[in-house]
Amino acid sequence: MLSCAFWRKTAKITLILLTVSALIASEAEAKSRTRPRRSGPPKRHKVLPVDRGALYSDIVIEARTGRILRATNADSLRHPASLTKMMTLYITFQALEAGKLSLDQRLPVSAHAAAQSPSKLGLKRGQSIRAKDAIMGVVTKSANDAAAVLAEALGGSEERFAQVMTRQAKSLGMKKTKFYNSSGLPHPYQVSTARDMAMLAHALIYHYPQYYAWFGRESFTYAGKKHNNHNHLMERYDGMDGIKTGYVRASGFNLVASAVRENTRLIGAVFGGRSTASRDNQMAAILDLGCANAYAGMEPHIYHVRAGSEDSDYEDGSPDTAEAQGDGEDMEDSRYIALPTKVASVFTSSRVPSFDEGASAPAGTWGIQIGAYSEAVAGQRALAVMARNMPQLLGRTDQILQKVSASDGNVIYRARFMGMEEKTARSICAYLVKHGQGCMAVMPGTPTPSFAN
């Protein structure tokens, strides 16, 4: 297994190639707007590490902290294509957990579902399919007919289900995502961003770990026919275990992927690849860079490729000026994304436990520690994100960043919320750990000096 030490040695060279390629792609896109389109088959181009300045977007994050390790146009609007099915599956997993759907339940196939364009399982009107088979058809084959079956079973119609999808996206913090169908088939107003899709991947991995393993399945057999997983990068990229591919002509070749290297999980999103091969190669390259950045403490590489105002065609109504220019304006504000907490299910009243914390607790009582960080800014960011996502539980606690000298001479920063009862601290930690966030209860008397710059 290649370690991150190898990638650190090659990160500078790879970064230079990616930066130059982004500029070449941006300039080529701008020049192409001034030339008439040629008839006949498209000209073959040398595969570049970065494709299509106007359509290309990417992001790589460290899953545990939400730290951005690499980004290009990560907040510019893009058509998600079959990445849409990630949200269809997220809501399906909610229904399974809430007991509103069972894996062996037979779901009817309507004329609408059967009429979906390929990729599909070939379902026929009037037949039925097990919920688990529909899910596996969506995960591996990216079957549009199976996605429509799930949508109609859970939402009554695909249109109503898409409305639920958009509301769920907003609840997870996916601010720029809008859904109009469950499959990702072409729709002019169905849009998302690389950042939003990375957040959705994080939610799938940590909110439903019992189902996430399905994204790593190499194949699925239905009605005697074997369907291979469309994510072929898993076959050759060390540590990758999911999650979803996508393609429509308006978006190019898209991929959201996750890999674990040396106990660190990375999540990447790529939009706008010219082909499956170039998209997969690009994902491998940016994950390698993300790995090097994560372990070398390097600053994130953030690019904003300006190549006209193509994004304006994706807007539902008047385009936002900065977005239309592809500035990725949100990326300027932070080196972290707000990791989605598990929000209220669309099928149940609430998934978040409630606690009676009473008045502000006196000094010396219990607290929780959500992480230990090598940089103060990372700890501060983690505290801020957690407080914002759980205001009812943590709003009256004290945010503490404790500076500690480790035995090896390095400094770490413990991020803690202090000022709660023991039962509350243990309950909150149990909830956070269940949903993928590290946490430990802090006993009274544990030193918690505030960190001062």
Short mmCIF file of C-alpha atoms in Angstrom, two decimals, residues 98-292:
data_model
loop_
_atom_site.label_atom_id
_atom_site.label_comp_id
_atom_site.label_asym_id
_atom_site.label_seq_id
_atom_site.Cartn_x
_atom_site.Cartn_y
_atom_site.Cartn_z
CA ALA A 98 -38.20 4.69 10.43
CA GLY A 99 -39.96 1.42 9.63
CA LYS A 100 -41.92 2.96 6.77
CA LEU A 101 -40.27 0.64 4.28
CA SER A 102 -38.82 -2.88 4.51
CA LEU A 103 -36.18 -4.43 2.31
CA ASP A 104 -38.43 -7.32 1.30
CA GLN A 105 -41.43 -5.10 0.56
CA ARG A 106 -42.71 -5.42 -3.01
CA LEU A 107 -43.02 -2.06 -4.77
CA PRO A 108 -45.27 -1.57 -7.83
CA VAL A 109 -43.83 -0.49 -11.18
CA SER A 110 -45.91 2.22 -12.83
CA ALA A 111 -46.04 3.17 -16.49
CA HIS A 112 -44.05 6.28 -15.60
CA ALA A 113 -41.28 4.25 -13.94
CA ALA A 114 -41.12 1.70 -16.75
CA ALA A 115 -40.83 4.48 -19.35
CA GLN A 116 -37.67 6.00 -17.88
CA SER A 117 -34.68 6.31 -20.22
CA PRO A 118 -31.62 4.10 -19.72
CA SER A 119 -29.66 3.29 -17.69
CA LYS A 120 -32.37 0.95 -16.36
CA LEU A 121 -33.19 -2.55 -15.15
CA GLY A 122 -35.88 -2.97 -17.80
CA LEU A 123 -38.81 -3.04 -15.37
CA LYS A 124 -42.25 -3.52 -16.90
CA ARG A 125 -45.49 -1.75 -16.08
CA GLY A 126 -47.61 -3.79 -13.67
CA GLN A 127 -44.82 -5.89 -12.20
CA SER A 128 -43.32 -5.38 -8.76
CA ILE A 129 -39.78 -5.34 -7.37
CA ARG A 130 -38.39 -5.83 -3.88
CA ALA A 131 -37.25 -2.62 -2.22
CA LYS A 132 -33.75 -4.04 -1.74
CA ASP A 133 -33.49 -4.95 -5.43
CA ALA A 134 -34.59 -1.43 -6.40
CA ILE A 135 -31.96 0.03 -4.06
CA MET A 136 -29.20 -2.19 -5.41
CA GLY A 137 -30.28 -1.36 -8.96
CA VAL A 138 -29.84 2.33 -8.16
CA VAL A 139 -26.50 1.82 -6.39
CA THR A 140 -24.80 -0.36 -9.00
CA LYS A 141 -26.60 0.00 -12.34
CA SER A 142 -27.71 3.58 -11.62
CA ALA A 143 -31.11 2.41 -12.84
CA ASN A 144 -33.52 5.26 -13.58
CA ASP A 145 -36.59 3.01 -13.54
CA ALA A 146 -35.67 1.70 -10.08
CA ALA A 147 -35.16 5.26 -8.80
CA ALA A 148 -38.64 6.22 -10.04
CA VAL A 149 -40.14 3.16 -8.32
CA LEU A 150 -38.63 4.23 -4.97
CA ALA A 151 -39.75 7.82 -5.50
CA GLU A 152 -43.36 6.87 -6.21
CA ALA A 153 -43.48 4.38 -3.33
CA LEU A 154 -42.25 6.95 -0.82
CA GLY A 155 -43.62 10.21 -2.24
CA GLY A 156 -46.77 9.17 -4.07
CA SER A 157 -45.37 10.67 -7.27
CA GLU A 158 -41.89 11.48 -8.50
CA GLU A 159 -42.73 15.19 -8.54
CA ARG A 160 -43.77 15.22 -4.88
CA PHE A 161 -40.76 13.07 -3.96
CA ALA A 162 -38.45 15.60 -5.65
CA GLN A 163 -39.93 18.32 -3.44
CA VAL A 164 -39.07 16.19 -0.41
CA MET A 165 -35.56 15.75 -1.80
CA THR A 166 -35.05 19.50 -2.07
CA ARG A 167 -36.33 20.11 1.47
CA GLN A 168 -34.01 17.40 2.77
CA ALA A 169 -31.10 18.98 0.94
CA LYS A 170 -31.75 22.32 2.62
CA SER A 171 -31.99 20.60 6.01
CA LEU A 172 -28.56 19.05 5.47
CA GLY A 173 -27.07 22.44 4.59
CA MET A 174 -26.97 21.90 0.82
CA LYS A 175 -27.85 25.51 0.15
CA LYS A 176 -27.65 25.56 -3.65
CA THR A 177 -29.22 22.23 -4.56
CA LYS A 178 -32.62 21.82 -6.24
CA PHE A 179 -34.19 18.55 -7.35
CA TYR A 180 -36.94 18.00 -9.90
CA ASN A 181 -36.66 14.24 -10.36
CA SER A 182 -35.25 11.24 -8.51
CA SER A 183 -32.85 9.98 -11.15
CA GLY A 184 -30.84 12.92 -12.46
CA LEU A 185 -32.19 12.65 -16.00
CA PRO A 186 -31.83 16.02 -17.79
CA HIS A 187 -33.78 18.90 -16.27
CA PRO A 188 -32.77 22.53 -16.82
CA TYR A 189 -33.31 23.58 -13.19
CA GLN A 190 -31.97 20.50 -11.41
CA VAL A 191 -28.67 21.80 -10.01
CA SER A 192 -26.15 21.25 -7.25
CA THR A 193 -22.51 22.00 -6.44
CA ALA A 194 -19.39 20.02 -5.65
CA ARG A 195 -19.55 21.28 -2.06
CA ASP A 196 -23.18 20.23 -1.64
CA MET A 197 -22.56 16.77 -3.04
CA ALA A 198 -19.58 16.25 -0.73
CA MET A 199 -21.87 17.14 2.18
CA LEU A 200 -24.46 14.62 0.99
CA ALA A 201 -21.81 11.92 0.69
CA HIS A 202 -20.71 12.67 4.26
CA ALA A 203 -24.31 12.34 5.43
CA LEU A 204 -24.74 8.98 3.69
CA ILE A 205 -21.49 7.62 5.13
CA TYR A 206 -22.04 8.71 8.73
CA HIS A 207 -25.82 8.87 9.10
CA TYR A 208 -26.45 5.43 7.56
CA PRO A 209 -23.25 3.39 7.92
CA GLN A 210 -25.31 0.18 7.95
CA TYR A 211 -26.32 0.86 4.33
CA TYR A 212 -23.25 2.70 3.05
CA ALA A 213 -21.38 -0.58 2.45
CA TRP A 214 -23.74 -1.26 -0.46
CA PHE A 215 -21.99 1.48 -2.45
CA GLY A 216 -18.91 -0.74 -2.50
CA ARG A 217 -20.67 -3.69 -4.15
CA GLU A 218 -18.90 -4.68 -7.37
CA SER A 219 -22.02 -6.13 -8.97
CA PHE A 220 -25.69 -6.96 -8.50
CA THR A 221 -27.75 -9.69 -10.15
CA TYR A 222 -31.42 -9.14 -10.95
CA ALA A 223 -33.71 -11.44 -12.97
CA GLY A 224 -30.70 -13.55 -13.90
CA LYS A 225 -28.69 -10.63 -15.31
CA LYS A 226 -25.51 -9.33 -13.71
CA HIS A 227 -25.08 -5.56 -13.44
CA ASN A 228 -21.61 -4.21 -12.65
CA ASN A 229 -21.01 -1.13 -10.53
CA HIS A 230 -20.42 1.97 -12.66
CA ASN A 231 -17.72 3.23 -10.27
CA HIS A 232 -14.73 1.43 -11.79
CA LEU A 233 -12.22 3.58 -9.92
CA MET A 234 -12.86 1.40 -6.86
CA GLU A 235 -11.13 -1.42 -8.71
CA ARG A 236 -7.79 0.38 -8.86
CA TYR A 237 -7.68 3.13 -6.22
CA ASP A 238 -6.35 1.93 -2.90
CA GLY A 239 -8.80 2.48 -0.05
CA MET A 240 -11.81 3.62 -2.10
CA ASP A 241 -15.14 2.16 -0.96
CA GLY A 242 -17.82 4.20 -2.85
CA ILE A 243 -19.90 6.08 -3.79
CA LYS A 244 -21.64 7.29 -7.08
CA THR A 245 -21.09 8.17 -10.74
CA GLY A 246 -23.19 10.38 -13.01
CA TYR A 247 -23.41 11.61 -16.58
CA VAL A 248 -25.66 13.75 -18.75
CA ARG A 249 -24.45 15.73 -21.75
CA ALA A 250 -24.98 19.07 -19.99
CA SER A 251 -22.84 18.10 -17.01
CA GLY A 252 -20.10 15.91 -18.39
CA PHE A 253 -18.87 12.94 -16.37
CA ASN A 254 -19.34 13.33 -12.62
CA LEU A 255 -18.14 11.31 -9.65
CA VAL A 256 -18.42 11.47 -5.88
CA ALA A 257 -15.98 9.12 -4.17
CA SER A 258 -14.64 8.32 -0.73
CA ALA A 259 -11.43 6.61 0.29
CA VAL A 260 -9.68 5.79 3.55
CA ARG A 261 -5.92 6.28 3.77
CA GLU A 262 -4.03 5.64 7.01
CA ASN A 263 -7.25 5.89 9.06
CA THR A 264 -8.20 9.19 7.42
CA ARG A 265 -11.33 9.27 5.28
CA LEU A 266 -11.38 11.65 2.33
CA ILE A 267 -14.46 12.61 0.32
CA GLY A 268 -14.09 13.97 -3.20
CA ALA A 269 -16.46 15.30 -5.85
CA VAL A 270 -15.64 15.91 -9.52
CA PHE A 271 -18.00 17.51 -12.03
CA GLY A 272 -17.42 17.97 -15.75
CA GLY A 273 -15.03 15.23 -16.82
CA ARG A 274 -14.62 14.70 -20.58
CA SER A 275 -14.80 10.92 -20.26
CA THR A 276 -15.07 8.25 -17.61
CA ALA A 277 -11.31 7.66 -17.83
CA SER A 278 -10.29 11.33 -17.50
CA ARG A 279 -12.82 11.85 -14.69
CA ASP A 280 -11.50 8.82 -12.78
CA ASN A 281 -7.89 9.92 -13.30
CA GLN A 282 -8.75 13.39 -12.04
CA MET A 283 -10.45 12.00 -8.94
CA ALA A 284 -7.40 9.86 -8.20
CA ALA A 285 -5.11 12.88 -8.62
CA ILE A 286 -7.07 15.20 -6.33
CA LEU A 287 -7.48 12.52 -3.66
CA ASP A 288 -3.71 12.03 -3.74
CA LEU A 289 -3.24 15.77 -3.29
CA GLY A 290 -5.80 15.82 -0.51
CA CYS A 291 -3.95 13.01 1.23
CA ALA A 292 -0.67 14.91 0.99
#
